[in-house]
mmCIF file of C-alpha atoms in Angstrom:
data_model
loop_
_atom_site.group_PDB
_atom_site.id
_atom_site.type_symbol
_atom_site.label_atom_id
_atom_site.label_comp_id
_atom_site.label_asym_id
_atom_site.label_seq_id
_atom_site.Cartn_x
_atom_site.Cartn_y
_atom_site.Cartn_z
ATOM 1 C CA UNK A 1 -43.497 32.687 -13.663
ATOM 2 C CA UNK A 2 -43.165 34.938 -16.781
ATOM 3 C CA UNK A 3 -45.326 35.429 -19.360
ATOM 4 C CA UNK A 4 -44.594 33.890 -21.848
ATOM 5 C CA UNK A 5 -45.625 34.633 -26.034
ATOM 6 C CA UNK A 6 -46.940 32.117 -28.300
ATOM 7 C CA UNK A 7 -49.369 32.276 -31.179
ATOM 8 C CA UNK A 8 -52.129 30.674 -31.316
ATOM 9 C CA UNK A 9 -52.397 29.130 -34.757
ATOM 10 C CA UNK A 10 -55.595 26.244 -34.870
ATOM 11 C CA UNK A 11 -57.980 25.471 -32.884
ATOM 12 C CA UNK A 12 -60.210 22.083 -32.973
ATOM 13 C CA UNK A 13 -63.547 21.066 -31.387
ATOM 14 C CA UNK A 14 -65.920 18.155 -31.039
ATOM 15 C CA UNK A 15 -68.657 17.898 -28.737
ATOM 16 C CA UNK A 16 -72.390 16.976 -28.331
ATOM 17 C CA UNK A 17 -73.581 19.462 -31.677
ATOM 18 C CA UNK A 18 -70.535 21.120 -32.101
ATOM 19 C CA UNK A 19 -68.010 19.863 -34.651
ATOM 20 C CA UNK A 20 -65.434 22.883 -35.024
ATOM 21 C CA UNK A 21 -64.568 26.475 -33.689
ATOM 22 C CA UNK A 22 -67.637 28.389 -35.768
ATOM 23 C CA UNK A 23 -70.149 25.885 -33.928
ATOM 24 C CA UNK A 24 -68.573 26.472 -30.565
ATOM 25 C CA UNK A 25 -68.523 30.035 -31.225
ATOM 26 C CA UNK A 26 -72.255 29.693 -32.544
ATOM 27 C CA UNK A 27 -73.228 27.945 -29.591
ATOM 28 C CA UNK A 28 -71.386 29.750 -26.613
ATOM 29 C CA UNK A 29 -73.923 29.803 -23.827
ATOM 30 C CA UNK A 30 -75.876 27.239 -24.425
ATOM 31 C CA UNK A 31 -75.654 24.219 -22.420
ATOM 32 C CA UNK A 32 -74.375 20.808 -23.921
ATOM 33 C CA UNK A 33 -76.716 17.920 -24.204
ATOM 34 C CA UNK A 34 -74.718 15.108 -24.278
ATOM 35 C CA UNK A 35 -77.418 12.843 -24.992
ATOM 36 C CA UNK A 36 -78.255 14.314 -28.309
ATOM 37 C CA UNK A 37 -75.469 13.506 -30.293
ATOM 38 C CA UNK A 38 -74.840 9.903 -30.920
ATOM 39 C CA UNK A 39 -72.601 10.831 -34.201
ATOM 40 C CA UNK A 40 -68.577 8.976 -34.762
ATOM 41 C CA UNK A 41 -66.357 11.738 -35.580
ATOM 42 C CA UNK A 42 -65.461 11.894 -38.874
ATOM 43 C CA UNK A 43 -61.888 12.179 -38.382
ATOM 44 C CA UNK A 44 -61.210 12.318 -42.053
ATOM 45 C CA UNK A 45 -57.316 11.674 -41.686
ATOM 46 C CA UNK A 46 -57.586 7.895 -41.117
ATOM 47 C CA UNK A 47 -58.032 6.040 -43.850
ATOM 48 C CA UNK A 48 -61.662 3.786 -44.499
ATOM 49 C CA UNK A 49 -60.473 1.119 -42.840
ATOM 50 C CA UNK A 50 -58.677 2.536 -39.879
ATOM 51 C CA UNK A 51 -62.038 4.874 -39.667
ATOM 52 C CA UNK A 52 -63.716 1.825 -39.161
ATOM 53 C CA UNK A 53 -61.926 0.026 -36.424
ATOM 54 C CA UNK A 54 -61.131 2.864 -34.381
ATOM 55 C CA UNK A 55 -62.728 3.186 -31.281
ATOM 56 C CA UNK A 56 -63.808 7.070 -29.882
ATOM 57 C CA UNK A 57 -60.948 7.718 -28.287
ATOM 58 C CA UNK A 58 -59.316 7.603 -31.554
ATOM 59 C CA UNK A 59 -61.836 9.492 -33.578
ATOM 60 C CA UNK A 60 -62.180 12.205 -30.815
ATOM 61 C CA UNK A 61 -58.422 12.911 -30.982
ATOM 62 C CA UNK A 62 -58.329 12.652 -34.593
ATOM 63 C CA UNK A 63 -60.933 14.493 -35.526
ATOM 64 C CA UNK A 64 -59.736 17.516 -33.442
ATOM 65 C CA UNK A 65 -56.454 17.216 -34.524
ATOM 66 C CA UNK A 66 -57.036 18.016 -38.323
ATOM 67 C CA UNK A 67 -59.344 20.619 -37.218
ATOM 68 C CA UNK A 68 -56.381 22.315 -35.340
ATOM 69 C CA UNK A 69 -53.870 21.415 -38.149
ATOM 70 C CA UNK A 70 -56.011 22.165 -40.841
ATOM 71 C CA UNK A 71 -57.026 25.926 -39.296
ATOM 72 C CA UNK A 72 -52.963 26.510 -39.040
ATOM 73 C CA UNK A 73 -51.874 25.675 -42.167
ATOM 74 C CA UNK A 74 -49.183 23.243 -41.014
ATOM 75 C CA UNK A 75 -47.515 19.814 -42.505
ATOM 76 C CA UNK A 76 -48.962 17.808 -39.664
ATOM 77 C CA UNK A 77 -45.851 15.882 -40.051
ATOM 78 C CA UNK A 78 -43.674 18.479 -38.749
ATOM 79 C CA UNK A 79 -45.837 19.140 -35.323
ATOM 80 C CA UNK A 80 -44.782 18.076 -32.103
ATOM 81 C CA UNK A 81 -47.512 16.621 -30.040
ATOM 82 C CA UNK A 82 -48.717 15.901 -26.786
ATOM 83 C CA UNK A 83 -51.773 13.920 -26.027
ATOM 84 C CA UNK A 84 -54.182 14.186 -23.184
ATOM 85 C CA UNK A 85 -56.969 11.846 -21.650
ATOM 86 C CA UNK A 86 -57.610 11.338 -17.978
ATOM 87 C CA UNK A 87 -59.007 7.937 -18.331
ATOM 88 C CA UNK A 88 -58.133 6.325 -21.900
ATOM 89 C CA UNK A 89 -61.082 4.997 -24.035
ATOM 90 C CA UNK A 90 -63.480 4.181 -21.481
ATOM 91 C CA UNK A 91 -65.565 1.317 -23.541
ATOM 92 C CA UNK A 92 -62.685 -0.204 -24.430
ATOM 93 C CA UNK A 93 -60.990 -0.606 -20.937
ATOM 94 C CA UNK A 94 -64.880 -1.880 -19.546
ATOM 95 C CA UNK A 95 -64.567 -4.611 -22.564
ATOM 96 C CA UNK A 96 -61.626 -5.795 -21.361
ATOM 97 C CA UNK A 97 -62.080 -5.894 -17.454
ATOM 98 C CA UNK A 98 -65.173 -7.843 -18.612
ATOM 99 C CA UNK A 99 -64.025 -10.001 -21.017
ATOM 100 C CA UNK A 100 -60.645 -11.164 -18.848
ATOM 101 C CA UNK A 101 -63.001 -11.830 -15.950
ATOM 102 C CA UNK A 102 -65.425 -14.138 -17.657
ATOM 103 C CA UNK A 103 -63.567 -15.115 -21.087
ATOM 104 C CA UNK A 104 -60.188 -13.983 -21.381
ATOM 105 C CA UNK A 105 -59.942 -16.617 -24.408
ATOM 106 C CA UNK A 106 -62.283 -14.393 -26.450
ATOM 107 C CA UNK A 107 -60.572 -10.993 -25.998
ATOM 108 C CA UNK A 108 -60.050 -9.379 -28.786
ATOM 109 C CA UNK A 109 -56.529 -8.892 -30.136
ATOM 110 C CA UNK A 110 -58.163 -5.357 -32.153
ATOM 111 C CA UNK A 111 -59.567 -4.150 -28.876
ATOM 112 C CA UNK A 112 -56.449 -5.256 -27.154
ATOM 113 C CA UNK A 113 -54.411 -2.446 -29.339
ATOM 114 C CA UNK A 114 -56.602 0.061 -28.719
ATOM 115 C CA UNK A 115 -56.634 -0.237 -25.084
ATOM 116 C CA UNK A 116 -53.233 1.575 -24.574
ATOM 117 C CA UNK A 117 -53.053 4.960 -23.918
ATOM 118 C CA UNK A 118 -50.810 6.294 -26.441
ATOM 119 C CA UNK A 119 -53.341 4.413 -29.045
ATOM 120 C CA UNK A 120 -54.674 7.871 -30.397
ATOM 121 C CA UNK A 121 -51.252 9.389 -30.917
ATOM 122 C CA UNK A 122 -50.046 6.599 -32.829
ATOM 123 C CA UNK A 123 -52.684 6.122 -34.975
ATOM 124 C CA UNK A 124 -52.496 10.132 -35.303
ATOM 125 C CA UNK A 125 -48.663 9.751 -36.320
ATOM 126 C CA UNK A 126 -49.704 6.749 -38.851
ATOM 127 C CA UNK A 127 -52.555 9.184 -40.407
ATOM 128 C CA UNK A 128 -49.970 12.406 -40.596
ATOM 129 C CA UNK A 129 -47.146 11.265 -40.953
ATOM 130 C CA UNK A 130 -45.660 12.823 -38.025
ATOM 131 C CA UNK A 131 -42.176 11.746 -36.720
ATOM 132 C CA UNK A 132 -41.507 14.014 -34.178
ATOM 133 C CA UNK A 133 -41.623 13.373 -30.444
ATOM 134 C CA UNK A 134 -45.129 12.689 -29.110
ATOM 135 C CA UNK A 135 -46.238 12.369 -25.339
ATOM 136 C CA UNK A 136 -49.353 10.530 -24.390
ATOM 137 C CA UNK A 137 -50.285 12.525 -20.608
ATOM 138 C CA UNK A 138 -52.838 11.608 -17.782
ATOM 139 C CA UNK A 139 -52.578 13.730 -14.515
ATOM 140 C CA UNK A 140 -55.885 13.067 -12.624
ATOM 141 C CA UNK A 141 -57.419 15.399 -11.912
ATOM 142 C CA UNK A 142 -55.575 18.414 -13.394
ATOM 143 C CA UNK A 143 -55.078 16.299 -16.810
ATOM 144 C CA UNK A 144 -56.302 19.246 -18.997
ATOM 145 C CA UNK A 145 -53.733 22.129 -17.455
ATOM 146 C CA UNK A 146 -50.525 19.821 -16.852
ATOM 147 C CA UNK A 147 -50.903 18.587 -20.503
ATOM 148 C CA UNK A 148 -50.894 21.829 -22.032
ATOM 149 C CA UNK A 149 -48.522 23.371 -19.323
ATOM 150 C CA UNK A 150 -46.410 20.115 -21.247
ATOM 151 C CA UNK A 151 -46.941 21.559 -24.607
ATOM 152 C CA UNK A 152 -45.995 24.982 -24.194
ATOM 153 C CA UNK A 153 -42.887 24.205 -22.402
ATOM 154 C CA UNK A 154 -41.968 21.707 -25.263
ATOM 155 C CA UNK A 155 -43.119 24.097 -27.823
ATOM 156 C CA UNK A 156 -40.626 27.011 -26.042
ATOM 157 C CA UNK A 157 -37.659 24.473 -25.545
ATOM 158 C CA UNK A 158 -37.898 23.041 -28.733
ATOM 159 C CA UNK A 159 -38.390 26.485 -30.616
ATOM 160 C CA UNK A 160 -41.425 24.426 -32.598
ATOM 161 C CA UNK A 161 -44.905 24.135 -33.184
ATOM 162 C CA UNK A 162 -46.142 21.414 -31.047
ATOM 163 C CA UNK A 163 -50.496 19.772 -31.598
ATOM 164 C CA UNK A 164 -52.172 19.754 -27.931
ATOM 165 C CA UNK A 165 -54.770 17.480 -27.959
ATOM 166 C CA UNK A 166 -57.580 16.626 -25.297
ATOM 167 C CA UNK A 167 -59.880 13.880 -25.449
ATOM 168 C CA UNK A 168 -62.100 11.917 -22.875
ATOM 169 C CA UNK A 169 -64.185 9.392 -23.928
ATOM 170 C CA UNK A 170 -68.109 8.283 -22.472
ATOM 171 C CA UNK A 171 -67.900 6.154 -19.615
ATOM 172 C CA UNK A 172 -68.990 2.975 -19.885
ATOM 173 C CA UNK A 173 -70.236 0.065 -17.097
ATOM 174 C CA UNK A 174 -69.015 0.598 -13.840
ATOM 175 C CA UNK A 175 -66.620 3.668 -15.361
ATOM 176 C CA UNK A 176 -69.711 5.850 -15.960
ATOM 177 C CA UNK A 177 -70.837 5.490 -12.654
ATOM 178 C CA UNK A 178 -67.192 6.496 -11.746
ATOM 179 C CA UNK A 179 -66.515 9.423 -14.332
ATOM 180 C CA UNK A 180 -70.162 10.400 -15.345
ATOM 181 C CA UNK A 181 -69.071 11.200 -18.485
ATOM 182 C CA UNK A 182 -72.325 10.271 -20.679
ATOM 183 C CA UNK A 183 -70.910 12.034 -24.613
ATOM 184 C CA UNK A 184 -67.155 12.355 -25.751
ATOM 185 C CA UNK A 185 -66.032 15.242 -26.018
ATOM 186 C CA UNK A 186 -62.262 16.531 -27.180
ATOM 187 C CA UNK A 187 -60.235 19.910 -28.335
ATOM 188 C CA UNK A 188 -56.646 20.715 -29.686
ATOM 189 C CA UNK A 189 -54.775 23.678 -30.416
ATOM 190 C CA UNK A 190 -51.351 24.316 -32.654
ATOM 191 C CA UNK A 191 -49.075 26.423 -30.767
ATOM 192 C CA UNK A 192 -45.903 27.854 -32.283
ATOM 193 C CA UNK A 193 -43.075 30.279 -30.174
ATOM 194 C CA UNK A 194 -43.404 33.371 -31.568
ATOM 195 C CA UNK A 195 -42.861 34.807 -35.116
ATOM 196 C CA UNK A 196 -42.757 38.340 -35.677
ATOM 197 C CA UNK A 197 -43.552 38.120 -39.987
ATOM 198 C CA UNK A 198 -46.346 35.696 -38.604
ATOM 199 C CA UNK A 199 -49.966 36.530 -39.125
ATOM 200 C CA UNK A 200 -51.738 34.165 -35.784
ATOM 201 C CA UNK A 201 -53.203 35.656 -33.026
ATOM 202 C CA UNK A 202 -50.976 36.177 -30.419
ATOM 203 C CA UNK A 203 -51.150 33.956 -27.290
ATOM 204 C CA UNK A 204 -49.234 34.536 -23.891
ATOM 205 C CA UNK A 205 -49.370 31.971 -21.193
ATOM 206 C CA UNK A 206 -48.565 32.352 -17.449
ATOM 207 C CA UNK A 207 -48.693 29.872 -14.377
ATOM 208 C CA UNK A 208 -50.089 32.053 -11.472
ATOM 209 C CA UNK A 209 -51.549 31.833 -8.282
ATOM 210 C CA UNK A 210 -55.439 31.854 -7.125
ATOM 211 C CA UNK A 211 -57.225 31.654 -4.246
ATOM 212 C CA UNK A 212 -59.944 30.389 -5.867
ATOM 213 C CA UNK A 213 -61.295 26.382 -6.601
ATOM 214 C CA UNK A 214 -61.640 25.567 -9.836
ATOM 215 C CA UNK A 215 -65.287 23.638 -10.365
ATOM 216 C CA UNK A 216 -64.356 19.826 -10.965
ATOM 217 C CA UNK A 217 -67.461 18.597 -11.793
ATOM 218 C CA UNK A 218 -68.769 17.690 -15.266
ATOM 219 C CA UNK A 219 -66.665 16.644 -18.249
ATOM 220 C CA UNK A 220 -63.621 18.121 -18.188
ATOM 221 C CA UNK A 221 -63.446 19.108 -21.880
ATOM 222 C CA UNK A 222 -66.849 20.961 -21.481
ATOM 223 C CA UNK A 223 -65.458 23.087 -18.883
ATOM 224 C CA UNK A 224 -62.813 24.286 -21.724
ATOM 225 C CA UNK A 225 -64.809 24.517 -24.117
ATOM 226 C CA UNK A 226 -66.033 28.505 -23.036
ATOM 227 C CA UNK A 227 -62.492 29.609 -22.553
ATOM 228 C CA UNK A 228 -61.539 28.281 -25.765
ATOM 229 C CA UNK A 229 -64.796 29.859 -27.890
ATOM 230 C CA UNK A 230 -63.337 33.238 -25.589
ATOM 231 C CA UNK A 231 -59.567 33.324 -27.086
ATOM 232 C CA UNK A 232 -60.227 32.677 -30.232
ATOM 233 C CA UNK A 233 -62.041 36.385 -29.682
ATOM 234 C CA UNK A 234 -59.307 37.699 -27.785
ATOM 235 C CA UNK A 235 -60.448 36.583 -24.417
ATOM 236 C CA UNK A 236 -58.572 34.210 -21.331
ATOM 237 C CA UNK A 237 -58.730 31.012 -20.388
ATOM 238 C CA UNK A 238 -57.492 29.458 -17.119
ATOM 239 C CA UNK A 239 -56.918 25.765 -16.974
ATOM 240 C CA UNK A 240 -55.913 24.587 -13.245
ATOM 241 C CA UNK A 241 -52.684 22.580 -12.826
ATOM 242 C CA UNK A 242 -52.004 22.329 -8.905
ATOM 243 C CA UNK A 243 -53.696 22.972 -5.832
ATOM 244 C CA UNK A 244 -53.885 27.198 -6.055
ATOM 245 C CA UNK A 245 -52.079 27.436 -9.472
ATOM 246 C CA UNK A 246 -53.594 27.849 -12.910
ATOM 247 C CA UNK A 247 -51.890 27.839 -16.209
ATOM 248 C CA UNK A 248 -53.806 31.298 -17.763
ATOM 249 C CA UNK A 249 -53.771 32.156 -21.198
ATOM 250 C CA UNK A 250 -54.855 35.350 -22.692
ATOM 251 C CA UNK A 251 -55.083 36.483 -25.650
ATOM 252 C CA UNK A 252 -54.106 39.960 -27.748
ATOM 253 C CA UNK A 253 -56.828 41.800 -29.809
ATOM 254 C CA UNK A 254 -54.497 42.641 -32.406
ATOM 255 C CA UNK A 255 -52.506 40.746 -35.120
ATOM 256 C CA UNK A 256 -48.747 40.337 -35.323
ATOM 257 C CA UNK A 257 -48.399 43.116 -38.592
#
């Protein structure tokens, strides 16, 4: 595959301590404690009420979202999206499995709603705005890479910026014991193609081979979270995407003039 040029134009973050790219950057080498942040995300683009009956899932990808958008400068209505989360909102699908198995008369109709996976891109699209196509991905266990392999192909075909968000919620019940994933955790980044009067770092992505096995262990967005602290300084991030194949992205030093 090609390289191929992007630019790199936001960048969002939320994670146990860390809510945006200066924290992340702040905190690069330091292990996560997912224990030690029990904070909602703010996600400031839903309004009180929504805010309220969200559930994380929703207020992870939300939150990161208008971090991204809000770094780039963008109408977040005119963004493209594509949304990523291996297993949906965790506490919401072990309220359900629960509730249909000893009371299904006393499920919630809220809950219910937010138990689809596309539930944080639409409330996303109700918040912004946004009317253009939107794809809600999970690709166990390469979620993270396909996704964004998704968005820079869309954002190339398209010739348009496109939001990449990725979310995963704590596990909850039986799910934690199947996930492990104790904090939620979530990042997003506003590609564009390239524009030569344009003043965003400069991004170039290319699928390529290794030899090497990516570690699958931990949360997912955690293991992103270094690579993403590293290009917004110029640096490379490899996200894996098949057996032997990783989408790599790399970043220039300089400015587009």
């Amino acid at each position: 595959m090609s390289t191929l040029p992007f630019q790199l134009e936001g960048i969002g973050v939320w994670a146990p301590g860390i809510s945006g790219l200066e924290q992340l950057q702040t905190a690069a080498g330091q292990p996560l404690t997912p224990s030690s942040d029990a904070s909602r995300p703010p996600a400031a683009a839903l309004s009180p009420n929504e805010r309220r009956r969200a559930p994380e899932g929703v207020l992870l990808a939300v939150e990161v979202a208008g971090q991204a958008i809000g770094m780039s400068g963008r109408d977040p209505a005119s963004l493209l999206s594509v949304f990523a989360s291996c297993r949906g909102d965790q506490t919401i699908s072990d309220y359900m499995c629960r509730t249909l198995a000893e009371d299904p008369f006393a499920l919630s109709p809220t809950r219910f709603h937010n138990s689809v996976h596309n539930a944080p891109a639409g409330y996303w699209g109700i918040a912004s705005g946004a009317i253009g196509t939107s794809s809600a991905i999970s690709a166990e266990p390469r979620w993270p890479g396909l996704s964004l392999l998704d968005a820079t192909t869309l954002a190339l075909c398209e010739q348009q910026p496109v939001l990449w968000v990725c979310s995963e919620t704590r596990g909850s019940g039986p799910l934690l014991r199947l996930s492990g994933y104790t904090a939620g955790m979530a990042c997003a980044l506003v590609i564009a193609p390239p524009d030569p009067a344009g003043s965003h770092l400069r991004l170039e992505a290319e699928l390529i081979t290794t030899t090497g096995r990516p570690d699958a262990t931990g949360h997912p967005v955690a293991g992103l979270l270094p690579g993403l602290a590293g290009l917004a300084q110029g640096g490379r991030a490899r996200l894996a995407v098949a057996p032997g194949q990783v989408l790599q992205l790399q970043m220039s030093t300089d400015r587009q003039p």
